Amino acid sequence: MAAARTKAAFPSKEAILAFIEESATPVTRKELVRAFGLRGSDRAELRAVITELEEAGQLAPTGRRRYAAAGTLPPVTVVQVTGLDPDGELLARPLQWPADKAPPVIYMAPERRGRPALAEGDRVLARLKKVDDEVYEGRIMRVLGAVPKSVLGIYEIGERGGRLRPTDKRAKQDYVVRPGEAGGAQAGELVLAEVKPRHGRLGLREATVVERLGAQGDQRALSLIAIHEHGLPHVFSDEAVAEAEAAGPADLAGREDLRELALVTIDGADARDFDDAVWAEPDPEVPGGWHILVAIADVAHYVRPASVLDRAARERGNSVYFPDRVVPMLPEALSNGWCSLVPDQERPCLAAHIWLDPEGKITKHSFLRGLMRSRARLTYEQVEAAHQGDPDEQTGPLMAPVIQPLYGAFRALLAARANRGTLELDLPERQIKLDQLGKVIDIAPRQRLDSHRLIEEFMIAANVAAAETLERLRQPCMYRVHDQPDPQKVEALRESLRSLDYRLAKGQPVRGETFNRILKKFKSSDYYEMINDIILRTQSQAVYSPKNIGHFGLALTKYAHFTSPIRRYSDLLVHRALITGHGWGGDGLPDGAGDGFAETAQHISETERRAQIAERDTLDRFTAAFLSEAVGRILTGRVRGVTRFGLFVELDETGGDALVPMRSLPDDRYDHDERRHCLIGRRWGRIYRLGERVAGRLTEADPVTGGLLLSLVEKGNSDGNGPNEEPEPAEGWDPLEETIPYRNRKPRRKGRR
């Protein structure tokens, strides 16, 4: 006869709670009974313990008699997208969560086309997988929210009539376009349509085309997708246009006369508006010192508070720049007319006199409201060539009186920049070149000249002077602030550096010069680009605020945007505050305007972020259009993002980001090591690291979504373990000559864990 089973001791409350907390999914009472070997007589006591833990707030019921530790999310829940993390992963938070508790981090998986299918603010029914106590992975089950009133898409004609395929990556279904409601659209055209009310519960929704925007193959339509998707205000009201067109010249009354001063504008060759002009001379009173003048278009003279133009400018927040067009903050009559410092035309301005010591430190400054006449409209390339000894007909006469003093003051400002420890990150930009028909003919890194840096340093000096002046005058100021780096991200950087035998001491204050020393240390190493990327990821987002916390990146204690009121609403507010503080007229800040600065700061920070995303999305679409004929080719690049869903690779040829989905990596299961920024294969031991160079076959380039997909070409494993696929030769680089990083390791035997 079998021996009687010994009755298991009833578990403590702590043991029951620990079991539930360690479970990746909510636990039922039956699972607890099995786990602890309980009998029927123990079930009443188990119910009592669970009730006691619930009442103490340590357990939370999740439905169907399942329980989870308090603060644990159910496997299916509604979440709201909050934005992107520095690695490009989409973040979300639970829609229902106590306000006094920090929510867990939820990483949402990207859609198939390689770009997040969601936008900030979207609400989603998501299936969650617990990674650890504070991190979840989420996959979209259904996008929630109201049906859009309009939809942008590609009009197609099928066997059953017209269809509209939305350009929005979040859209899951097409729309039906009935005969006679296509507005004359042809197959393949980009169109804007109104969504019709649904009369039944089944079938696709219907839409009516209201505007034809261009053929799908017409790359000039790509920026229109971003304009409509991100809701960018791009049409001025008749009243705003009329107000702008009614503007006229300003006279000298109440202004200082700067018309004889040799002020010049220096901008890009394709610039259409010129809102800043510069001038310099050696300081006659301080040997080695400089006196500079930065003159900015007086937009406040034309855009008065609470006017139609003011409301339109605030709504936009800023201008948005695309490869083929600009969505301006102000109507053309102002942005390219009376507020543009065109040569040989009298224009009103606000100007900053700034005096520098020989090391470039600002010793004093003052502001004025003036009337100026630009001596010349110069380009960066012209000025750089002249400075290098190759002046042209326009810059030749300006060398001694204008260009040489500008560069002299610039050298002093550079010294001050280095002395205060400004953060010097390598931030390459893509420049898309179009032909006359708007088609991409080339994508190349944007040239970075000393003439660009000269203007930047002059503008920074003027912005500092504006912030200091408004503090002295006790006027409201719209500061441009950049907070200290996230301590957790600095710790991740510290661990990455430790693996490279570089010690970043704990407890020491982190400054821009701290990061600069690290970058200098690794400048000539294979790890430089990786370290540059990790340092970039530690940085906070610069925003606008009426409260000053300084600017970490520029190593400045006081900073405000003053130099671009044509294209930034923040600068217009700073101009108005200067006008009020100096008593220069009635077009300054209204009484009590400072009370609304906090709300305005949040609004224009959001419009700036919206513009950045729209510009980036459009660059991606133009890049995908350029590469659409390269599908099937092997391209090279560098891993710029490592996520739990795959790799993001910056392509050498264009700078575009291509997704390598986790499922397309060589046959293995990969773990994401967040701290070391890599994916590690469990079986074969391959490691894909941030900053590593890789090669892959381009499998998809979709101009409508901007998505690029890459499938890595894997070099064969030298000891015969793992896949051995021979790649085709690449153009300009042979993947066989450079190993895609992995670590050879004997595979585990079957059955071993």
CSV table of C-alpha atoms in Angstrom, one decimal, residues 484-497 504-505 508 510 515 534 537-539:
chain,number,residue,atom,x,y,z
A,484,GLN,CA,21.0,68.0,-17.2
A,485,PRO,CA,21.4,64.4,-18.7
A,486,ASP,CA,19.2,61.6,-17.3
A,487,PRO,CA,21.2,60.0,-14.4
A,488,GLN,CA,20.1,56.5,-15.4
A,489,LYS,CA,21.4,57.1,-19.0
A,490,VAL,CA,24.6,58.4,-17.7
A,491,GLU,CA,25.0,55.3,-15.6
A,492,ALA,CA,24.4,53.2,-18.8
A,493,LEU,CA,27.1,55.2,-20.5
A,494,ARG,CA,29.4,54.6,-17.5
A,495,GLU,CA,28.9,50.8,-17.8
A,496,SER,CA,29.6,50.9,-21.6
A,497,LEU,CA,32.8,52.8,-21.0
A,504,LEU,CA,33.9,57.6,-15.6
A,505,ALA,CA,33.9,58.2,-11.8
A,508,GLN,CA,31.5,63.7,-10.1
A,510,VAL,CA,28.7,65.7,-15.4
A,515,PHE,CA,31.6,64.2,-22.5
A,534,ILE,CA,25.4,56.8,-26.5
A,537,ARG,CA,21.1,59.4,-26.1
A,538,THR,CA,21.9,60.7,-22.6
A,539,GLN,CA,20.9,64.2,-23.5
